[in-house]
Amino acid sequence: MQIVFAASECVPFAKTGGLADVVGALAPEMVKLGHEVTVYLPFYARVRRHIEGEPQFAARSITIPFQSYNRFVGIVDGGKRDGVRYYFVDCPELFDRQELYGTRTGDYPDNSERFGLFCRAVLESCKLLGVPDVFHIHDWQAAPIAIYLRTVYASDPALKSAAVVITIHNAGYQGSFPPTTTEQLLLPWDIFTMDKVEQFDHFNFLKGGLVYSDILTTVSKKYAEEIQTPEFGEQLDTVLRARAADLRGILNGVDYDKWDPSTDGNLAAHYSADDLTGKLSCRTDLLHAFGLEKIEDTSPVIGIVSRFATQKGFDLVQQIAGQLSDRDVAVVVLGSGEPIYEKFFRDWAFWHQGNVAVQIRYDDALAHKIEAGSDIFLMPSRYEPCGLNQIYSLKYGTVPVVRATGGLDDTIEEWNPERGTGTGFKFSVYEAPELLAAIDRALEAFKNRKSWQRLMLNGMARNYSWKQPAREYAAVYQEAANRRA
Ligand code: ADP
Ligand code: GLC
């Protein structure tokens, strides 16, 4: 089959979170299964940096109409990598910026136009360069593809038989804009109703995607159930329940070509389940990178790598911070995001310079070092559609402590010291003492080196490669295409 992926992120070109990892790894995996895959991304400033020399255009100028003006976009040919074709939608006035979605002061005010244009450009480009059997669209930024296809493009002979699969990577981000977005994107007002794109008097991109796509997927089985409830549905649970028969949970895989301690180029030493000795050098290297050289060998190192968003549960960490840093541990934190959490982590590190250290930024190499050099990895998320870091942690022999939600619950099994089974530590109720209790179980287990090693090896033996999920996506594409036919 021919598949077009449309997304706002994809490694190695542009990443703020796990979406980029998933798009960048699933696409080549689908090629391995014999499908033809094209990925469309906006041509952000940072994507340009991946192009050698002058950009080559597959299409020089495509007209995208707006109410009282046109924009003219180019389609940059990003060439083929691992069998995947990359096309970048070039519209410098909208995409040639430092960030993907906004700056520290807030979202870009023209995001509805930016991603509306991106979606329309993908459709127009496909008419020139190849219409797929299935559009696989990711998150709210690509959701207008489904809206356009089933409204203003519904009678287009070139596009009408193309199926659409939407993947929800995070229902907490919906792309909610003023009602006039309907006119801005040249869509008919009759779709601005509660059963279509309207949500609390706003034009909701994600909701439109959920209504108009043939099949809906999300990134773990647990999250597929959770988002149908008021607690996790982010107000879209009604729509999701209405489409429950078309909603599938497919757990993300991870890319072991990039995330494997036996080959990872970012590490001070390599190691594997057969020979763990290198992990000690990684720990020393990590403590050095964070200026915590004085930490004793017997103290466990707790790592965090994350976007600092409310989703990630750092308000719980804040509540236990004092108690945790008084224990015999080192804490290393890498991340950036909401100022309130940046300030909290900075302050925590300032007051506990002996054993807490934080680096506020995005740094891929350091993220790898933390996965390898830590003993425990902390993800107390309020909700987590899938989560990739805990899966990386398993492979790196770093024991996850997680909240039992979404993909965290699906991928981590509680350690049972009597039987020697399990891969980590979980807590369910979203309360600080529960988190502290889970960490304390981990710290207790760490004292017994022999059983701790068993726990590490249990995790390292788990396999979350893309092989199985890719097959599940292929089946979903087939089902969607059959329905259209
Ligand atoms: P989310 O997509 O919600 O942010 P995931 O766990 O799915 O959560 O994926 C996060 C990805 O982003 C991981 O690959 C992680 O290593 C990476 N990441 C997050 N914050 C940083 C950072 N500050 N520096 C480097 N990598 C980061
Ligand atoms: C989102 C989710 C995360 C998931 C990622 C990739 O950003 O927050 O849980 O792993 O998308 O699907």
Short mmCIF file of C-alpha atoms and ligand atoms in Angstrom, two decimals:
data_model
loop_
_atom_site.label_atom_id
_atom_site.label_comp_id
_atom_site.label_asym_id
_atom_site.label_seq_id
_atom_site.Cartn_x
_atom_site.Cartn_y
_atom_site.Cartn_z
CA MET A 1 0.00 0.00 0.00
CA GLN A 2 0.94 3.65 -0.36
CA ILE A 3 0.89 5.51 2.90
CA VAL A 4 1.35 9.22 3.57
CA PHE A 5 2.30 10.26 7.09
CA ALA A 6 1.54 13.86 8.00
CA ALA A 7 2.96 15.11 11.27
CA SER A 8 4.45 18.14 12.95
CA GLU A 9 7.52 16.26 14.25
CA CYS A 10 9.83 13.52 13.06
CA VAL A 11 13.36 12.52 14.05
CA PRO A 12 15.97 13.48 13.05
CA PHE A 13 14.45 16.66 11.56
CA ALA A 14 12.32 18.20 14.30
CA LYS A 15 11.53 16.92 17.78
CA THR A 16 10.02 18.19 21.00
CA GLY A 17 8.77 14.84 22.32
CA GLY A 18 7.90 11.23 21.66
CA LEU A 19 5.77 12.00 18.60
CA ALA A 20 8.98 12.63 16.67
CA ASP A 21 10.47 9.30 17.75
CA VAL A 22 7.33 7.43 16.74
CA VAL A 23 6.92 9.00 13.30
CA GLY A 24 10.63 8.63 12.56
CA ALA A 25 10.72 4.95 13.51
CA LEU A 26 7.31 3.70 12.34
CA ALA A 27 7.76 5.04 8.79
CA PRO A 28 10.85 2.94 7.93
CA GLU A 29 9.32 -0.06 9.70
CA MET A 30 6.32 0.13 7.36
CA VAL A 31 8.76 0.18 4.43
CA LYS A 32 10.30 -3.03 5.76
CA LEU A 33 6.81 -4.57 5.56
CA GLY A 34 6.69 -3.70 1.86
CA HIS A 35 4.68 -0.48 1.96
CA GLU A 36 5.57 2.74 0.18
CA VAL A 37 5.79 5.54 2.74
CA THR A 38 6.06 9.30 2.33
CA VAL A 39 6.41 11.60 5.36
CA TYR A 40 5.26 15.24 5.14
CA LEU A 41 6.62 17.76 7.66
CA PRO A 42 6.58 21.57 7.80
CA PHE A 43 9.88 23.03 6.58
CA TYR A 44 10.85 24.61 9.92
CA ALA A 45 14.17 26.43 10.28
CA ARG A 46 15.62 23.38 12.05
CA VAL A 47 14.55 21.04 9.23
CA ARG A 48 16.43 23.25 6.80
CA ARG A 49 19.62 22.59 8.76
CA HIS A 50 19.36 18.90 7.77
CA ILE A 51 19.46 19.73 4.07
CA GLU A 52 22.83 19.91 2.38
CA GLY A 53 23.16 22.79 -0.05
CA GLU A 54 20.17 24.49 -1.60
CA PRO A 55 16.77 22.82 -1.13
CA GLN A 56 15.53 20.88 -4.16
CA PHE A 57 11.86 21.40 -4.92
CA ALA A 58 9.53 18.59 -5.95
CA ALA A 59 6.91 21.30 -6.55
CA ARG A 60 7.84 24.96 -6.82
CA SER A 61 4.58 26.71 -6.05
CA ILE A 62 1.25 25.40 -4.84
CA THR A 63 -1.52 27.91 -4.25
CA ILE A 64 -3.22 27.71 -0.87
CA PRO A 65 -6.14 30.13 -0.79
CA PHE A 66 -7.25 32.05 2.28
CA GLN A 67 -10.10 34.53 2.65
CA SER A 68 -8.53 37.56 1.02
CA TYR A 69 -5.11 36.36 -0.04
CA ASN A 70 -3.22 33.33 -1.31
CA ARG A 71 -0.12 31.72 0.07
CA PHE A 72 2.29 29.96 -2.29
CA VAL A 73 4.06 26.96 -0.83
CA GLY A 74 6.88 24.87 -2.18
CA ILE A 75 7.39 21.17 -1.57
CA VAL A 76 11.02 20.50 -0.71
CA ASP A 77 12.24 17.08 -1.71
CA GLY A 78 14.02 15.73 1.38
CA GLY A 79 15.14 12.62 -0.50
CA LYS A 80 14.86 9.07 0.71
CA ARG A 81 16.18 7.71 3.99
CA ASP A 82 15.79 4.06 4.92
CA GLY A 83 13.36 3.73 2.04
CA VAL A 84 11.10 6.55 3.29
CA ARG A 85 10.45 9.58 1.07
CA TYR A 86 10.46 12.95 2.90
CA TYR A 87 8.65 16.04 1.66
CA PHE A 88 8.78 19.34 3.52
CA VAL A 89 6.09 21.99 3.15
CA ASP A 90 7.93 25.27 2.61
CA CYS A 91 6.17 28.48 3.57
CA PRO A 92 8.86 30.71 5.12
CA GLU A 93 6.43 33.26 6.55
CA LEU A 94 4.82 30.50 8.64
CA PHE A 95 7.53 27.91 9.25
CA ASP A 96 10.95 29.52 9.05
CA ARG A 97 11.05 30.14 12.80
CA GLN A 98 13.19 29.00 15.70
CA GLU A 99 10.49 26.93 17.42
CA LEU A 100 7.82 24.52 16.25
CA TYR A 101 4.76 25.73 18.14
CA GLY A 102 5.66 28.84 20.08
CA THR A 103 8.14 30.63 22.30
CA ARG A 104 8.49 30.90 26.06
CA THR A 105 5.87 33.63 26.05
CA GLY A 106 3.24 31.36 24.51
CA ASP A 107 2.00 29.62 21.37
CA TYR A 108 2.45 31.36 18.02
CA PRO A 109 -0.76 33.32 17.46
CA ASP A 110 -1.11 32.01 13.89
CA ASN A 111 -0.98 28.27 14.63
CA SER A 112 -4.43 27.65 13.12
CA GLU A 113 -3.25 29.14 9.86
CA ARG A 114 0.13 27.39 10.04
CA PHE A 115 -1.21 23.88 10.51
CA GLY A 116 -4.35 24.47 8.44
CA LEU A 117 -2.10 25.49 5.58
CA PHE A 118 0.21 22.55 6.20
CA CYS A 119 -2.69 20.12 5.86
CA ARG A 120 -4.15 21.66 2.75
CA ALA A 121 -0.68 21.77 1.20
CA VAL A 122 -0.22 18.06 1.88
CA LEU A 123 -3.47 17.28 0.04
CA GLU A 124 -2.61 19.52 -2.90
CA SER A 125 0.91 18.15 -3.05
CA CYS A 126 -0.38 14.57 -3.11
CA LYS A 127 -2.47 15.41 -6.13
CA LEU A 128 0.73 16.35 -7.94
CA LEU A 129 3.16 13.85 -6.47
CA GLY A 130 1.03 10.84 -5.55
CA VAL A 131 -2.20 10.16 -3.66
CA PRO A 132 -1.84 7.38 -1.08
CA ASP A 133 -4.27 4.61 -0.21
CA VAL A 134 -4.15 5.80 3.39
CA PHE A 135 -3.29 9.06 5.10
CA HIS A 136 -1.87 8.39 8.55
CA ILE A 137 -2.23 11.69 10.39
CA HIS A 138 -0.75 12.39 13.81
CA ASP A 139 -2.22 14.62 16.54
CA TRP A 140 -4.11 17.90 16.15
CA GLN A 141 -1.57 19.52 13.87
CA ALA A 142 -2.39 17.08 11.05
CA ALA A 143 -6.07 16.54 11.92
CA PRO A 144 -7.41 19.10 9.40
CA ILE A 145 -6.42 16.63 6.67
CA ALA A 146 -9.39 14.49 7.69
CA ILE A 147 -11.66 17.54 7.93
CA TYR A 148 -10.70 18.84 4.49
CA LEU A 149 -10.92 15.41 2.86
CA ARG A 150 -14.48 14.78 4.00
CA THR A 151 -15.80 18.31 3.42
CA VAL A 152 -14.43 20.65 0.76
CA TYR A 153 -12.48 17.86 -0.98
CA ALA A 154 -15.22 15.24 -0.64
CA SER A 155 -16.04 15.16 -4.33
CA ASP A 156 -12.45 15.42 -5.55
CA PRO A 157 -11.99 12.38 -7.83
CA ALA A 158 -8.26 12.26 -7.01
CA LEU A 159 -8.72 12.14 -3.23
CA LYS A 160 -12.13 10.80 -2.38
CA SER A 161 -11.15 7.16 -2.10
CA ALA A 162 -8.16 7.80 0.17
CA ALA A 163 -8.70 6.49 3.72
CA VAL A 164 -7.62 8.34 6.88
CA VAL A 165 -6.22 6.91 10.10
CA ILE A 166 -5.62 9.35 12.92
CA THR A 167 -3.33 8.59 15.84
CA ILE A 168 -3.87 10.40 19.12
CA HIS A 169 -0.49 10.76 20.77
CA ASN A 170 -1.83 13.07 23.43
CA ALA A 171 -5.47 14.08 23.91
CA GLY A 172 -4.33 16.95 26.14
CA TYR A 173 -3.27 18.99 23.10
CA GLN A 174 -6.20 19.64 20.79
CA GLY A 175 -5.58 22.76 18.72
CA SER A 176 -8.47 24.89 19.92
CA PHE A 177 -9.06 28.15 18.05
CA PRO A 178 -11.73 30.86 17.70
CA PRO A 179 -14.85 30.02 15.66
CA THR A 180 -13.68 32.26 12.79
CA THR A 181 -11.05 29.62 12.06
CA THR A 182 -13.82 27.96 10.08
CA GLU A 183 -13.79 30.87 7.65
CA GLN A 184 -10.06 31.37 7.85
CA LEU A 185 -9.52 27.80 6.58
CA LEU A 186 -12.30 28.22 4.00
CA LEU A 187 -14.40 25.50 5.58
CA PRO A 188 -18.21 25.55 5.57
CA TRP A 189 -19.98 26.92 8.65
CA ASP A 190 -22.26 23.88 8.82
CA ILE A 191 -19.40 21.84 10.31
CA PHE A 192 -19.19 24.22 13.25
CA THR A 193 -21.56 22.13 15.36
CA MET A 194 -21.05 20.05 18.47
CA ASP A 195 -21.13 16.74 16.60
CA LYS A 196 -18.35 17.91 14.26
CA VAL A 197 -15.58 20.44 14.96
CA GLU A 198 -17.13 22.70 17.57
CA GLN A 199 -16.04 22.30 21.18
CA PHE A 200 -17.01 24.94 23.75
CA ASP A 201 -17.53 27.52 21.03
CA HIS A 202 -14.09 26.86 19.57
CA PHE A 203 -12.89 25.22 16.40
CA ASN A 204 -11.18 22.08 17.71
CA PHE A 205 -8.73 20.51 15.26
CA LEU A 206 -8.38 17.21 17.12
CA LYS A 207 -12.11 16.76 17.51
CA GLY A 208 -12.56 17.26 13.76
CA GLY A 209 -9.89 14.63 13.16
CA LEU A 210 -11.69 12.17 15.46
CA VAL A 211 -15.03 12.78 13.77
CA TYR A 212 -13.84 12.59 10.16
CA SER A 213 -11.17 9.87 10.19
CA ASP A 214 -12.03 6.29 9.21
CA ILE A 215 -10.12 4.68 12.07
CA LEU A 216 -8.73 6.16 15.29
CA THR A 217 -5.73 4.81 17.11
CA THR A 218 -3.86 5.78 20.22
CA VAL A 219 -0.54 4.70 21.58
CA SER A 220 -1.41 2.12 24.26
CA LYS A 221 -4.34 -0.14 25.09
CA LYS A 222 -4.76 1.37 28.52
CA TYR A 223 -4.89 4.93 27.19
CA ALA A 224 -7.45 3.85 24.57
CA GLU A 225 -9.71 2.86 27.48
CA GLU A 226 -8.81 5.84 29.67
CA ILE A 227 -9.64 8.52 27.08
CA GLN A 228 -13.20 7.24 26.92
CA THR A 229 -13.69 8.36 30.53
CA PRO A 230 -14.31 11.91 31.78
CA GLU A 231 -11.16 11.70 33.92
CA PHE A 232 -8.76 11.25 30.98
CA GLY A 233 -10.83 12.24 27.94
CA GLU A 234 -9.92 15.95 28.15
CA GLN A 235 -13.60 16.68 27.36
CA LEU A 236 -13.44 14.57 24.20
CA ASP A 237 -14.57 11.39 25.93
CA THR A 238 -18.10 11.70 24.49
CA VAL A 239 -16.77 11.76 20.92
CA LEU A 240 -14.37 8.94 21.70
CA ARG A 241 -17.10 6.78 23.22
CA ALA A 242 -19.25 7.44 20.14
CA ARG A 243 -16.38 6.12 18.03
CA ALA A 244 -15.34 3.33 20.39
CA ALA A 245 -15.87 0.66 17.72
CA ASP A 246 -13.27 2.38 15.50
CA LEU A 247 -10.75 3.14 18.24
CA ARG A 248 -7.67 0.91 18.64
CA GLY A 249 -4.80 1.00 21.12
CA ILE A 250 -1.44 0.11 19.56
CA LEU A 251 1.48 0.31 21.95
CA ASN A 252 4.44 2.28 20.61
CA GLY A 253 7.66 0.50 19.84
CA VAL A 254 11.08 2.02 20.31
CA ASP A 255 13.98 2.32 17.91
CA TYR A 256 16.70 0.00 19.23
CA ASP A 257 19.08 1.23 16.52
CA LYS A 258 19.19 4.49 18.49
CA TRP A 259 18.41 3.26 21.99
CA ASP A 260 20.59 0.27 22.86
CA PRO A 261 23.41 0.47 25.45
CA SER A 262 25.50 -2.05 23.52
CA THR A 263 25.81 0.30 20.51
CA ASP A 264 24.82 3.79 21.79
CA GLY A 265 27.45 6.29 20.59
CA ASN A 266 26.61 8.79 23.36
CA LEU A 267 27.85 6.59 26.18
CA ALA A 268 31.19 6.44 27.97
CA ALA A 269 31.10 2.64 27.70
CA HIS A 270 28.91 -0.02 26.17
CA TYR A 271 27.16 -2.79 28.07
CA SER A 272 24.48 -5.41 27.66
CA ALA A 273 22.60 -8.02 29.66
CA ASP A 274 25.55 -10.39 29.17
CA ASP A 275 28.09 -7.96 30.56
CA LEU A 276 26.91 -5.09 32.74
CA THR A 277 30.33 -3.73 33.70
CA GLY A 278 30.12 -0.77 31.28
CA LYS A 279 27.10 0.60 33.14
CA LEU A 280 29.36 1.61 36.03
CA SER A 281 31.46 3.80 33.72
CA CYS A 282 28.24 5.34 32.38
CA ARG A 283 27.22 6.17 35.94
CA THR A 284 30.58 7.80 36.69
CA ASP A 285 30.37 9.75 33.43
CA LEU A 286 26.82 10.89 34.23
CA LEU A 287 27.68 12.04 37.76
CA HIS A 288 30.61 13.95 36.29
CA ALA A 289 28.34 15.63 33.71
CA PHE A 290 26.14 16.83 36.60
CA GLY A 291 28.97 17.78 38.96
CA LEU A 292 28.01 15.08 41.47
CA GLU A 293 31.36 13.26 41.57
CA LYS A 294 31.21 12.85 45.36
CA ILE A 295 28.22 10.50 45.35
CA GLU A 296 29.04 7.13 46.97
CA ASP A 297 28.89 3.96 44.89
CA THR A 298 26.22 2.60 47.22
CA SER A 299 23.79 5.51 46.63
CA PRO A 300 21.30 4.96 43.83
CA VAL A 301 21.07 7.57 41.08
CA ILE A 302 17.55 8.63 40.15
CA GLY A 303 17.15 10.10 36.65
CA ILE A 304 14.47 12.28 35.05
CA VAL A 305 14.31 13.32 31.37
CA SER A 306 11.16 15.14 30.42
CA ARG A 307 9.18 17.97 29.06
CA PHE A 308 8.17 19.94 32.13
CA ALA A 309 4.42 19.84 31.63
CA THR A 310 1.60 19.36 34.13
CA GLN A 311 0.96 15.97 32.48
CA LYS A 312 4.27 14.65 33.80
CA GLY A 313 3.40 14.74 37.50
CA PHE A 314 6.20 16.93 38.82
CA ASP A 315 3.85 18.57 41.30
CA LEU A 316 4.08 15.26 43.18
CA VAL A 317 7.88 15.36 43.03
CA GLN A 318 7.71 18.89 44.38
CA GLN A 319 5.72 17.68 47.39
CA ILE A 320 8.23 14.96 48.28
CA ALA A 321 11.38 16.81 47.21
CA GLY A 322 12.60 17.55 50.73
CA GLN A 323 12.09 13.99 51.95
CA LEU A 324 13.64 12.48 48.83
CA SER A 325 16.82 14.54 48.83
CA ASP A 326 17.30 13.76 52.54
CA ARG A 327 17.55 10.10 51.62
CA ASP A 328 20.76 8.47 50.48
CA VAL A 329 20.26 9.16 46.75
CA ALA A 330 21.48 11.31 43.88
CA VAL A 331 18.92 12.95 41.60
CA VAL A 332 19.76 14.13 38.07
CA VAL A 333 17.19 16.02 36.02
CA LEU A 334 17.16 17.08 32.36
CA GLY A 335 14.24 18.96 30.93
CA SER A 336 12.55 22.22 30.10
CA GLY A 337 9.08 23.64 29.79
CA GLU A 338 6.65 25.31 32.15
CA PRO A 339 8.46 28.01 34.18
CA ILE A 340 6.93 26.84 37.46
CA TYR A 341 8.69 23.45 37.17
CA GLU A 342 11.92 24.92 35.84
CA LYS A 343 11.99 27.12 38.93
CA PHE A 344 11.16 24.24 41.26
CA PHE A 345 13.95 22.03 39.91
CA ARG A 346 16.46 24.90 39.92
CA ASP A 347 15.60 25.72 43.54
CA TRP A 348 15.73 22.07 44.59
CA ALA A 349 19.19 21.70 43.06
CA PHE A 350 20.34 24.96 44.64
CA TRP A 351 19.37 23.89 48.15
CA HIS A 352 20.70 20.33 47.77
CA GLN A 353 23.88 20.84 45.78
CA GLY A 354 25.45 17.69 47.18
CA ASN A 355 22.99 15.28 45.64
CA VAL A 356 20.48 17.02 43.36
CA ALA A 357 21.48 18.50 39.99
CA VAL A 358 19.44 19.81 37.11
CA GLN A 359 20.07 20.97 33.56
CA ILE A 360 17.31 23.02 31.99
CA ARG A 361 17.50 22.41 28.25
CA TYR A 362 16.95 19.94 25.49
CA ASP A 363 19.98 17.69 24.97
CA ASP A 364 19.64 14.38 23.16
CA ALA A 365 23.11 13.06 24.05
CA LEU A 366 22.59 13.84 27.74
CA ALA A 367 19.20 12.08 27.63
CA HIS A 368 21.01 8.92 26.51
CA LYS A 369 23.61 9.34 29.27
CA ILE A 370 20.88 9.60 31.89
CA GLU A 371 19.15 6.46 30.64
CA ALA A 372 22.45 4.59 30.91
CA GLY A 373 24.01 6.10 34.03
CA SER A 374 21.00 6.12 36.35
CA ASP A 375 19.85 3.23 38.52
CA ILE A 376 16.23 4.36 38.73
CA PHE A 377 14.15 6.34 36.23
CA LEU A 378 11.25 8.43 37.51
CA MET A 379 7.97 9.03 35.58
CA PRO A 380 5.14 9.89 37.99
CA SER A 381 2.84 11.10 35.17
CA ARG A 382 -0.67 12.34 35.84
CA TYR A 383 -1.47 10.69 32.51
CA GLU A 384 0.81 9.12 29.88
CA PRO A 385 -0.54 7.99 26.50
CA CYS A 386 2.46 5.71 26.02
CA GLY A 387 5.74 7.12 27.27
CA LEU A 388 8.99 6.13 25.66
CA ASN A 389 11.55 6.91 28.34
CA GLN A 390 10.43 4.07 30.61
CA ILE A 391 10.82 1.66 27.67
CA TYR A 392 14.30 3.03 26.94
CA SER A 393 15.05 2.62 30.65
CA LEU A 394 14.17 -1.07 30.57
CA LYS A 395 16.66 -1.63 27.77
CA TYR A 396 19.35 0.30 29.69
CA GLY A 397 18.89 -1.70 32.88
CA THR A 398 17.56 1.39 34.64
CA VAL A 399 14.58 0.52 36.79
CA PRO A 400 11.45 2.62 36.19
CA VAL A 401 9.31 4.02 39.00
CA VAL A 402 6.05 5.05 37.34
CA ARG A 403 2.45 5.92 37.92
CA ALA A 404 0.15 3.12 36.71
CA THR A 405 -1.47 5.05 33.87
CA GLY A 406 -1.63 4.66 30.08
CA GLY A 407 1.44 3.14 28.49
CA LEU A 408 3.33 3.27 31.78
CA ASP A 409 0.88 0.74 33.18
CA ASP A 410 1.02 -1.39 30.03
CA THR A 411 4.81 -1.59 29.92
CA ILE A 412 5.92 -1.82 33.55
CA GLU A 413 5.23 -4.76 35.82
CA GLU A 414 5.60 -4.38 39.60
CA TRP A 415 8.67 -6.08 41.06
CA ASN A 416 7.88 -9.12 43.18
CA PRO A 417 10.93 -9.83 45.39
CA GLU A 418 9.69 -13.29 46.45
CA ARG A 419 9.27 -14.57 42.92
CA GLY A 420 11.93 -12.43 41.26
CA THR A 421 9.45 -11.25 38.64
CA GLY A 422 8.61 -7.75 37.41
CA THR A 423 10.46 -4.82 35.90
CA GLY A 424 9.79 -1.77 38.06
CA PHE A 425 7.69 -0.02 40.68
CA LYS A 426 4.23 1.45 40.21
CA PHE A 427 1.74 3.50 42.18
CA SER A 428 -1.88 4.13 41.24
CA VAL A 429 -3.43 6.88 43.32
CA TYR A 430 -2.12 10.28 42.23
CA GLU A 431 -0.84 11.39 45.61
CA ALA A 432 2.61 12.32 46.86
CA PRO A 433 2.82 9.69 49.65
CA GLU A 434 2.03 6.98 47.07
CA LEU A 435 4.90 8.17 44.89
CA LEU A 436 7.26 8.29 47.85
CA ALA A 437 6.22 4.78 48.88
CA ALA A 438 6.98 3.46 45.37
CA ILE A 439 10.40 5.16 45.42
CA ASP A 440 11.07 3.72 48.86
CA ARG A 441 10.26 0.22 47.61
CA ALA A 442 12.82 0.79 44.86
CA LEU A 443 15.44 2.11 47.33
CA GLU A 444 14.87 -0.90 49.57
CA ALA A 445 15.24 -3.30 46.64
CA PHE A 446 18.42 -1.52 45.54
CA LYS A 447 20.16 -2.55 48.76
CA ASN A 448 20.14 -6.19 47.71
CA ARG A 449 22.58 -6.14 44.81
CA LYS A 450 21.81 -9.65 43.67
CA SER A 451 18.04 -9.32 43.38
CA TRP A 452 18.45 -5.78 41.97
CA GLN A 453 20.47 -7.30 39.16
CA ARG A 454 17.65 -9.80 38.56
CA LEU A 455 15.24 -6.85 38.32
CA MET A 456 17.51 -5.04 35.84
CA LEU A 457 17.87 -8.14 33.69
CA ASN A 458 14.10 -8.73 33.68
CA GLY A 459 13.67 -5.30 32.10
CA MET A 460 16.56 -5.70 29.68
CA ALA A 461 15.00 -8.94 28.41
CA ARG A 462 11.78 -7.18 27.39
CA ASN A 463 11.43 -6.44 23.71
CA TYR A 464 9.49 -3.40 22.53
CA SER A 465 10.76 -3.22 18.96
CA TRP A 466 8.52 -1.80 16.22
CA LYS A 467 8.04 -5.19 14.54
CA GLN A 468 4.74 -6.10 16.20
CA PRO A 469 3.16 -2.61 16.33
CA ALA A 470 4.04 -2.07 12.66
CA ARG A 471 2.07 -5.19 11.77
CA GLU A 472 -0.86 -3.90 13.80
CA TYR A 473 -0.75 -0.57 11.93
CA ALA A 474 -0.60 -2.41 8.60
CA ALA A 475 -3.79 -4.26 9.56
CA VAL A 476 -5.45 -0.98 10.53
CA TYR A 477 -4.45 0.63 7.20
CA GLN A 478 -5.90 -2.35 5.34
CA GLU A 479 -9.13 -2.16 7.31
CA ALA A 480 -9.44 1.59 6.66
CA ALA A 481 -8.74 1.15 2.93
CA ASN A 482 -11.29 -1.67 2.69
CA ARG A 483 -13.94 0.49 4.29
CA ARG A 484 -13.31 3.30 1.80
CA ALA A 485 -13.43 0.88 -1.11
P1 ADP B 1 6.34 13.05 25.52
O1 ADP B 1 6.20 12.76 24.07
O2 ADP B 1 5.04 13.23 26.22
O3 ADP B 1 7.26 14.18 25.80
P2 ADP B 1 7.69 10.45 25.65
O4 ADP B 1 8.20 9.69 26.81
O5 ADP B 1 6.84 9.73 24.68
O6 ADP B 1 6.97 11.74 26.22
O7 ADP B 1 8.90 10.96 24.78
C1 ADP B 1 9.79 11.95 25.18
C2 ADP B 1 10.98 11.95 24.26
O8 ADP B 1 11.60 13.21 24.29
C3 ADP B 1 12.03 10.94 24.66
O9 ADP B 1 12.72 10.50 23.51
C4 ADP B 1 12.94 11.78 25.56
O10 ADP B 1 14.23 11.29 25.64
C5 ADP B 1 12.91 13.11 24.85
N1 ADP B 1 13.14 14.27 25.70
C6 ADP B 1 12.26 14.91 26.50
N2 ADP B 1 12.84 15.96 27.11
C7 ADP B 1 14.12 15.99 26.68
C8 ADP B 1 15.23 16.86 26.92
N3 ADP B 1 15.14 17.89 27.75
N4 ADP B 1 16.40 16.58 26.30
C9 ADP B 1 16.49 15.53 25.47
N5 ADP B 1 15.49 14.68 25.19
C10 ADP B 1 14.30 14.91 25.78
C1 GLC B 2 2.90 11.96 23.38
C2 GLC B 2 2.66 11.34 24.73
C3 GLC B 2 3.60 10.21 25.05
C4 GLC B 2 3.79 9.29 23.86
C5 GLC B 2 4.23 10.10 22.65
C6 GLC B 2 4.45 9.25 21.41
O1 GLC B 2 3.68 13.07 23.38
O2 GLC B 2 2.68 12.29 25.76
O3 GLC B 2 3.10 9.47 26.14
O4 GLC B 2 4.76 8.32 24.15
O5 GLC B 2 3.27 11.06 22.35
O6 GLC B 2 3.30 8.53 21.04
#
